[in-house]
């Protein structure tokens, strides 16, 4: 190895490089002519490129030698004792670099190129870096896609090698199949290579076979209602259709909600978060754009635009598969040519603007829009080839000529340039109107990039929305001041009203029926109201990650709680909240007392609250530890409460006075990781628990003692089954799972079906018991984030599921 390095040292003479670095002849202060200075600089660049090439060669040789030595080492070990093989297999046989990228294993005769690795860290200087791109430059889609495709593959490769779950998918460490022991009466499954032993009831041992195939459940799910709206970080996503339906989206579902008839329909063609929405001039055709996603088997789901019919809910066209990067954030139909064209902006570093003939699914042109965030893009109402985009530090007027764009930048001149141009619309005469972060409304003359009129400080703080009504009135919606202000054709103020603080800042404004307005807010409310006030929420939801879910034991009600500190009790019949209460800590878990009179709420800070179900008044508050309380579970007789904490303990309380008085009995200690799930036996005498390291333990809660006798626990009847690990549910785990893929399990009260929520946004329905490996299921999409919880309502007619980051609540009818 030293000989190899000495050979490179002889080549790697830095004296000439130092000479150039110390030479000041090329600086501006030098007396040399400009041409001579340029020549000197070119010489420097050439020298530096030579040095970089030498470094690449040296690194390639080092990697080659490492590969050879490690192959020899592995070969020697394979010839050794067989007991050493598992250890050798766990050793990395491929060199890794600092960013987590694994260099490909190659035969001795070929060298892995170190330049590919170096590019992921710092790209080498490009000779064309000094060339500027003009606004009229044609950007071929193929060239742009090549570069983005490379970066995408690099991101995927880095992510997969740093993931702990990727190792289980390598052929070297194929996941083990479950083992059945008829003598001991157990099935042993493996999660991340770790054995999980599950003992079965005695009367099932003789007849059980691992080879038997499970059956699909006779029941199915149908999405009936979606609670929530994505106003927190999306714009222009609320419209009224001629059918009387309000269209908006949350998670991967587009909701069409008829408020008067209290009916929802759902477009479910997307497989990940919907980020933008546009309505065609015909008011029937709709386009929606989504983010990039990852499928269950780790494959990339590309961002794209779907064009669909709002009457039939049929998908008409899919655009941009493989073209868009990261997400589609803005879309709009053209207006003056019958809506033949569609423009879109993606979330790549260059925020590429593209125009499509959506009926032919052909891209007409694309161009790099901005290095900064783009908030809106829209066609001019009368000029087919004119598009306006706005965002951070920019306002651009684009003209499409052939397959290229001409760009004009908005000139603010005497007007102070805002940090953000937040929204754009057009007046009846074709002027462009913008609202910005300084609270100004600016009017830009038709066909120009200059300001013709300005309304200074129209709002205190940013203007998030502008809407032109049918009669030509302009309505502006404020963020900080939460005001809705109407303006006449001369931009004189007509009226002003303020959205109540509880609903939050205005995010988007749309025209409703008659003089009604639809308002979307950043706190995920959809309001119906007017310029005279009187705002009524028609849709609302949580504003932060959502985990807590509990079904009322006697009524068609359920409760949700999340990290936004909101506790909400919902009525599944009216689809509206019965009450909403804000507590002091982010909430994580919940459970109703068997009588339904009170509900217990666990938080992230170790505190737990008990609330009166009817009045939402606080009954009591306690603290156990200072870590997350993952699960709250009342015993079926209502006399005990078990609390599973992230401090590895299960706290047991005695409960009296119908859930209004609590006295601590003790804590169950024995788990070596945090508690994830709890279930009580039907007679309230036993407790089953799961933990983060895949343990299944059993307890006598009255004494807080662990039950270690298998014969004492294998035949216990459980009043609920929410534990994700156990003989009756192990069939829900997919092959190769890492043990965290399934977040929640719930058995129906009739004990015939089982539901799960997983990390891939899917709700699965299985037959219960589910004790055959890789049992078949019905799978349902809709959530775009990990499904954090699932619960059957008291009569098994409905199922509720909650999404974590997507903050949605979905109500499914069981059919």
PDB file of C-alpha atoms in Angstrom, residues 156-345:
ATOM      1  CA  UNK A 156     -32.540   7.214  -2.926  1.00  0.00           C
ATOM      2  CA  UNK A 157     -29.250   5.398  -2.659  1.00  0.00           C
ATOM      3  CA  UNK A 158     -28.098   7.432   0.291  1.00  0.00           C
ATOM      4  CA  UNK A 159     -31.421   7.041   2.064  1.00  0.00           C
ATOM      5  CA  UNK A 160     -31.559   3.312   1.585  1.00  0.00           C
ATOM      6  CA  UNK A 161     -28.054   2.612   2.803  1.00  0.00           C
ATOM      7  CA  UNK A 162     -28.477   4.643   5.934  1.00  0.00           C
ATOM      8  CA  UNK A 163     -31.802   2.960   6.711  1.00  0.00           C
ATOM      9  CA  UNK A 164     -31.669   0.172   9.231  1.00  0.00           C
ATOM     10  CA  UNK A 165     -34.474  -1.604   7.416  1.00  0.00           C
ATOM     11  CA  UNK A 166     -32.573  -1.945   4.155  1.00  0.00           C
ATOM     12  CA  UNK A 167     -30.290  -4.644   5.517  1.00  0.00           C
ATOM     13  CA  UNK A 168     -33.195  -7.044   5.983  1.00  0.00           C
ATOM     14  CA  UNK A 169     -34.045  -6.760   2.291  1.00  0.00           C
ATOM     15  CA  UNK A 170     -30.574  -7.852   1.143  1.00  0.00           C
ATOM     16  CA  UNK A 171     -30.295 -11.415  -0.068  1.00  0.00           C
ATOM     17  CA  UNK A 172     -27.534 -12.013   2.493  1.00  0.00           C
ATOM     18  CA  UNK A 173     -29.990 -11.598   5.369  1.00  0.00           C
ATOM     19  CA  UNK A 174     -33.248 -13.048   4.061  1.00  0.00           C
ATOM     20  CA  UNK A 175     -35.993 -12.789   6.681  1.00  0.00           C
ATOM     21  CA  UNK A 176     -36.707 -16.016   8.519  1.00  0.00           C
ATOM     22  CA  UNK A 177     -40.039 -17.759   8.215  1.00  0.00           C
ATOM     23  CA  UNK A 178     -42.035 -18.425  11.400  1.00  0.00           C
ATOM     24  CA  UNK A 179     -41.452 -21.644  13.314  1.00  0.00           C
ATOM     25  CA  UNK A 180     -44.238 -23.778  14.820  1.00  0.00           C
ATOM     26  CA  UNK A 181     -43.554 -26.021  17.807  1.00  0.00           C
ATOM     27  CA  UNK A 182     -46.371 -28.495  18.373  1.00  0.00           C
ATOM     28  CA  UNK A 183     -44.687 -29.839  21.514  1.00  0.00           C
ATOM     29  CA  UNK A 184     -44.509 -26.455  23.236  1.00  0.00           C
ATOM     30  CA  UNK A 185     -47.601 -25.052  21.555  1.00  0.00           C
ATOM     31  CA  UNK A 186     -46.141 -21.847  20.186  1.00  0.00           C
ATOM     32  CA  UNK A 187     -45.342 -20.013  16.965  1.00  0.00           C
ATOM     33  CA  UNK A 188     -42.095 -18.074  16.777  1.00  0.00           C
ATOM     34  CA  UNK A 189     -41.885 -15.232  14.275  1.00  0.00           C
ATOM     35  CA  UNK A 190     -38.892 -12.996  13.590  1.00  0.00           C
ATOM     36  CA  UNK A 191     -38.823  -9.201  13.479  1.00  0.00           C
ATOM     37  CA  UNK A 192     -35.499  -7.717  12.470  1.00  0.00           C
ATOM     38  CA  UNK A 193     -34.007 -11.125  13.140  1.00  0.00           C
ATOM     39  CA  UNK A 194     -35.272 -11.076  16.705  1.00  0.00           C
ATOM     40  CA  UNK A 195     -37.491 -14.005  17.755  1.00  0.00           C
ATOM     41  CA  UNK A 196     -40.982 -13.264  19.077  1.00  0.00           C
ATOM     42  CA  UNK A 197     -42.573 -16.298  20.745  1.00  0.00           C
ATOM     43  CA  UNK A 198     -46.378 -16.446  20.829  1.00  0.00           C
ATOM     44  CA  UNK A 199     -48.124 -19.254  22.701  1.00  0.00           C
ATOM     45  CA  UNK A 200     -51.456 -20.448  21.355  1.00  0.00           C
ATOM     46  CA  UNK A 201     -54.534 -21.733  23.182  1.00  0.00           C
ATOM     47  CA  UNK A 202     -54.243 -25.432  24.069  1.00  0.00           C
ATOM     48  CA  UNK A 203     -57.266 -26.469  22.029  1.00  0.00           C
ATOM     49  CA  UNK A 204     -55.706 -25.040  18.818  1.00  0.00           C
ATOM     50  CA  UNK A 205     -52.332 -26.804  19.026  1.00  0.00           C
ATOM     51  CA  UNK A 206     -53.343 -30.102  17.460  1.00  0.00           C
ATOM     52  CA  UNK A 207     -55.222 -28.639  14.517  1.00  0.00           C
ATOM     53  CA  UNK A 208     -52.816 -25.790  13.755  1.00  0.00           C
ATOM     54  CA  UNK A 209     -50.654 -25.769  10.640  1.00  0.00           C
ATOM     55  CA  UNK A 210     -48.337 -23.004   9.451  1.00  0.00           C
ATOM     56  CA  UNK A 211     -48.960 -24.047   5.845  1.00  0.00           C
ATOM     57  CA  UNK A 212     -52.703 -23.416   6.049  1.00  0.00           C
ATOM     58  CA  UNK A 213     -53.855 -20.388   4.101  1.00  0.00           C
ATOM     59  CA  UNK A 214     -55.817 -17.579   5.683  1.00  0.00           C
ATOM     60  CA  UNK A 215     -59.033 -16.336   4.129  1.00  0.00           C
ATOM     61  CA  UNK A 216     -60.014 -12.846   3.049  1.00  0.00           C
ATOM     62  CA  UNK A 217     -62.582 -11.233   5.320  1.00  0.00           C
ATOM     63  CA  UNK A 218     -66.189 -11.333   4.177  1.00  0.00           C
ATOM     64  CA  UNK A 219     -66.564  -7.661   5.062  1.00  0.00           C
ATOM     65  CA  UNK A 220     -65.109  -4.663   3.202  1.00  0.00           C
ATOM     66  CA  UNK A 221     -64.622  -0.969   3.917  1.00  0.00           C
ATOM     67  CA  UNK A 222     -66.057   2.006   2.044  1.00  0.00           C
ATOM     68  CA  UNK A 223     -64.802   5.518   2.701  1.00  0.00           C
ATOM     69  CA  UNK A 224     -67.793   7.464   4.002  1.00  0.00           C
ATOM     70  CA  UNK A 225     -66.393  10.692   5.445  1.00  0.00           C
ATOM     71  CA  UNK A 226     -63.101  12.562   5.629  1.00  0.00           C
ATOM     72  CA  UNK A 227     -62.586  15.036   8.467  1.00  0.00           C
ATOM     73  CA  UNK A 228     -60.105  17.859   7.968  1.00  0.00           C
ATOM     74  CA  UNK A 229     -58.729  20.261   5.362  1.00  0.00           C
ATOM     75  CA  UNK A 230     -55.174  21.130   4.332  1.00  0.00           C
ATOM     76  CA  UNK A 231     -54.945  24.882   4.703  1.00  0.00           C
ATOM     77  CA  UNK A 232     -51.839  25.019   6.851  1.00  0.00           C
ATOM     78  CA  UNK A 233     -49.360  24.946   3.973  1.00  0.00           C
ATOM     79  CA  UNK A 234     -51.381  24.865   0.712  1.00  0.00           C
ATOM     80  CA  UNK A 235     -52.993  27.681  -1.279  1.00  0.00           C
ATOM     81  CA  UNK A 236     -55.834  28.120  -3.780  1.00  0.00           C
ATOM     82  CA  UNK A 237     -57.322  24.740  -2.887  1.00  0.00           C
ATOM     83  CA  UNK A 238     -60.977  25.589  -2.264  1.00  0.00           C
ATOM     84  CA  UNK A 239     -63.682  25.972  -4.936  1.00  0.00           C
ATOM     85  CA  UNK A 240     -67.456  25.709  -5.354  1.00  0.00           C
ATOM     86  CA  UNK A 241     -68.628  23.487  -8.215  1.00  0.00           C
ATOM     87  CA  UNK A 242     -71.902  23.899 -10.165  1.00  0.00           C
ATOM     88  CA  UNK A 243     -73.161  20.732  -8.443  1.00  0.00           C
ATOM     89  CA  UNK A 244     -73.215  22.685  -5.172  1.00  0.00           C
ATOM     90  CA  UNK A 245     -70.235  20.741  -3.889  1.00  0.00           C
ATOM     91  CA  UNK A 246     -67.234  22.371  -2.271  1.00  0.00           C
ATOM     92  CA  UNK A 247     -64.001  20.784  -3.490  1.00  0.00           C
ATOM     93  CA  UNK A 248     -60.803  20.698  -1.409  1.00  0.00           C
ATOM     94  CA  UNK A 249     -58.229  18.108  -0.324  1.00  0.00           C
ATOM     95  CA  UNK A 250     -56.512  16.537   2.648  1.00  0.00           C
ATOM     96  CA  UNK A 251     -53.963  13.705   2.690  1.00  0.00           C
ATOM     97  CA  UNK A 252     -54.269  11.918  -0.684  1.00  0.00           C
ATOM     98  CA  UNK A 253     -58.046  12.382  -0.947  1.00  0.00           C
ATOM     99  CA  UNK A 254     -59.871  15.118  -2.855  1.00  0.00           C
ATOM    100  CA  UNK A 255     -63.178  15.791  -1.106  1.00  0.00           C
ATOM    101  CA  UNK A 256     -66.366  16.948  -2.854  1.00  0.00           C
ATOM    102  CA  UNK A 257     -68.638  18.070  -0.036  1.00  0.00           C
ATOM    103  CA  UNK A 258     -72.282  19.039  -0.493  1.00  0.00           C
ATOM    104  CA  UNK A 259     -72.946  21.067   2.648  1.00  0.00           C
ATOM    105  CA  UNK A 260     -76.706  21.343   2.185  1.00  0.00           C
ATOM    106  CA  UNK A 261     -77.257  17.611   1.704  1.00  0.00           C
ATOM    107  CA  UNK A 262     -74.459  16.639   4.132  1.00  0.00           C
ATOM    108  CA  UNK A 263     -72.909  14.266   1.625  1.00  0.00           C
ATOM    109  CA  UNK A 264     -69.304  13.699   0.632  1.00  0.00           C
ATOM    110  CA  UNK A 265     -67.830  12.097  -2.442  1.00  0.00           C
ATOM    111  CA  UNK A 266     -64.150  11.324  -2.748  1.00  0.00           C
ATOM    112  CA  UNK A 267     -61.607  11.198  -5.550  1.00  0.00           C
ATOM    113  CA  UNK A 268     -58.984   8.655  -4.448  1.00  0.00           C
ATOM    114  CA  UNK A 269     -56.764   8.362  -7.512  1.00  0.00           C
ATOM    115  CA  UNK A 270     -53.676   9.771  -5.791  1.00  0.00           C
ATOM    116  CA  UNK A 271     -51.204   7.648  -3.836  1.00  0.00           C
ATOM    117  CA  UNK A 272     -49.619  10.396  -1.725  1.00  0.00           C
ATOM    118  CA  UNK A 273     -50.171  13.957  -0.500  1.00  0.00           C
ATOM    119  CA  UNK A 274     -52.177  16.180  -2.828  1.00  0.00           C
ATOM    120  CA  UNK A 275     -50.580  19.650  -2.879  1.00  0.00           C
ATOM    121  CA  UNK A 276     -52.513  21.684  -5.467  1.00  0.00           C
ATOM    122  CA  UNK A 277     -55.861  21.864  -7.238  1.00  0.00           C
ATOM    123  CA  UNK A 278     -57.272  23.670 -10.280  1.00  0.00           C
ATOM    124  CA  UNK A 279     -60.754  23.791 -11.801  1.00  0.00           C
ATOM    125  CA  UNK A 280     -61.184  23.891 -15.581  1.00  0.00           C
ATOM    126  CA  UNK A 281     -63.249  26.718 -17.152  1.00  0.00           C
ATOM    127  CA  UNK A 282     -65.980  24.129 -17.811  1.00  0.00           C
ATOM    128  CA  UNK A 283     -66.294  23.825 -13.982  1.00  0.00           C
ATOM    129  CA  UNK A 284     -66.434  20.023 -14.287  1.00  0.00           C
ATOM    130  CA  UNK A 285     -62.898  18.924 -15.088  1.00  0.00           C
ATOM    131  CA  UNK A 286     -60.424  19.137 -12.216  1.00  0.00           C
ATOM    132  CA  UNK A 287     -56.643  18.796 -12.038  1.00  0.00           C
ATOM    133  CA  UNK A 288     -54.756  17.877  -8.873  1.00  0.00           C
ATOM    134  CA  UNK A 289     -51.014  17.510  -8.300  1.00  0.00           C
ATOM    135  CA  UNK A 290     -49.260  15.353  -5.742  1.00  0.00           C
ATOM    136  CA  UNK A 291     -45.888  14.848  -4.053  1.00  0.00           C
ATOM    137  CA  UNK A 292     -43.401  12.041  -4.641  1.00  0.00           C
ATOM    138  CA  UNK A 293     -43.951   9.045  -2.410  1.00  0.00           C
ATOM    139  CA  UNK A 294     -42.507   5.667  -1.514  1.00  0.00           C
ATOM    140  CA  UNK A 295     -44.357   2.401  -1.930  1.00  0.00           C
ATOM    141  CA  UNK A 296     -44.439  -0.457   0.551  1.00  0.00           C
ATOM    142  CA  UNK A 297     -41.578  -2.234  -1.210  1.00  0.00           C
ATOM    143  CA  UNK A 298     -39.432   0.902  -1.220  1.00  0.00           C
ATOM    144  CA  UNK A 299     -40.063   1.944  -4.833  1.00  0.00           C
ATOM    145  CA  UNK A 300     -40.374   5.616  -5.714  1.00  0.00           C
ATOM    146  CA  UNK A 301     -43.852   6.869  -6.589  1.00  0.00           C
ATOM    147  CA  UNK A 302     -43.275   9.819  -8.934  1.00  0.00           C
ATOM    148  CA  UNK A 303     -45.050  13.152  -8.471  1.00  0.00           C
ATOM    149  CA  UNK A 304     -47.618  13.832 -11.166  1.00  0.00           C
ATOM    150  CA  UNK A 305     -50.824  15.647 -12.148  1.00  0.00           C
ATOM    151  CA  UNK A 306     -54.137  13.839 -12.503  1.00  0.00           C
ATOM    152  CA  UNK A 307     -56.961  15.325 -14.576  1.00  0.00           C
ATOM    153  CA  UNK A 308     -60.358  13.896 -13.663  1.00  0.00           C
ATOM    154  CA  UNK A 309     -64.107  14.326 -14.056  1.00  0.00           C
ATOM    155  CA  UNK A 310     -65.840  15.715 -10.964  1.00  0.00           C
ATOM    156  CA  UNK A 311     -69.186  14.113 -11.940  1.00  0.00           C
ATOM    157  CA  UNK A 312     -68.070  10.538 -12.562  1.00  0.00           C
ATOM    158  CA  UNK A 313     -64.810  10.764 -10.514  1.00  0.00           C
ATOM    159  CA  UNK A 314     -63.077   8.975 -13.402  1.00  0.00           C
ATOM    160  CA  UNK A 315     -59.432   9.789 -14.157  1.00  0.00           C
ATOM    161  CA  UNK A 316     -59.127  11.280 -17.643  1.00  0.00           C
ATOM    162  CA  UNK A 317     -55.391  11.883 -17.971  1.00  0.00           C
ATOM    163  CA  UNK A 318     -52.165  11.545 -15.982  1.00  0.00           C
ATOM    164  CA  UNK A 319     -49.375  14.037 -16.704  1.00  0.00           C
ATOM    165  CA  UNK A 320     -45.701  14.270 -15.902  1.00  0.00           C
ATOM    166  CA  UNK A 321     -44.807  10.798 -14.687  1.00  0.00           C
ATOM    167  CA  UNK A 322     -41.010  10.970 -14.490  1.00  0.00           C
ATOM    168  CA  UNK A 323     -40.878  14.672 -15.317  1.00  0.00           C
ATOM    169  CA  UNK A 324     -41.748  16.449 -12.093  1.00  0.00           C
ATOM    170  CA  UNK A 325     -39.369  16.416  -9.146  1.00  0.00           C
ATOM    171  CA  UNK A 326     -40.335  16.132  -5.447  1.00  0.00           C
ATOM    172  CA  UNK A 327     -43.844  17.563  -5.785  1.00  0.00           C
ATOM    173  CA  UNK A 328     -46.223  19.512  -7.983  1.00  0.00           C
ATOM    174  CA  UNK A 329     -46.971  22.685  -6.040  1.00  0.00           C
ATOM    175  CA  UNK A 330     -48.922  24.911  -8.454  1.00  0.00           C
ATOM    176  CA  UNK A 331     -51.253  24.139 -11.359  1.00  0.00           C
ATOM    177  CA  UNK A 332     -53.713  26.144 -13.475  1.00  0.00           C
ATOM    178  CA  UNK A 333     -55.795  25.682 -16.614  1.00  0.00           C
ATOM    179  CA  UNK A 334     -55.675  28.202 -19.442  1.00  0.00           C
ATOM    180  CA  UNK A 335     -58.846  30.257 -19.823  1.00  0.00           C
ATOM    181  CA  UNK A 336     -59.020  31.890 -23.240  1.00  0.00           C
ATOM    182  CA  UNK A 337     -58.583  28.838 -25.477  1.00  0.00           C
ATOM    183  CA  UNK A 338     -61.194  26.629 -23.878  1.00  0.00           C
ATOM    184  CA  UNK A 339     -58.821  25.402 -21.213  1.00  0.00           C
ATOM    185  CA  UNK A 340     -56.713  23.304 -23.601  1.00  0.00           C
ATOM    186  CA  UNK A 341     -53.470  23.972 -21.744  1.00  0.00           C
ATOM    187  CA  UNK A 342     -52.335  23.367 -18.198  1.00  0.00           C
ATOM    188  CA  UNK A 343     -49.333  24.926 -16.458  1.00  0.00           C
ATOM    189  CA  UNK A 344     -47.548  23.377 -13.492  1.00  0.00           C
ATOM    190  CA  UNK A 345     -44.642  24.222 -11.209  1.00  0.00           C
TER     191      UNK A 345
END
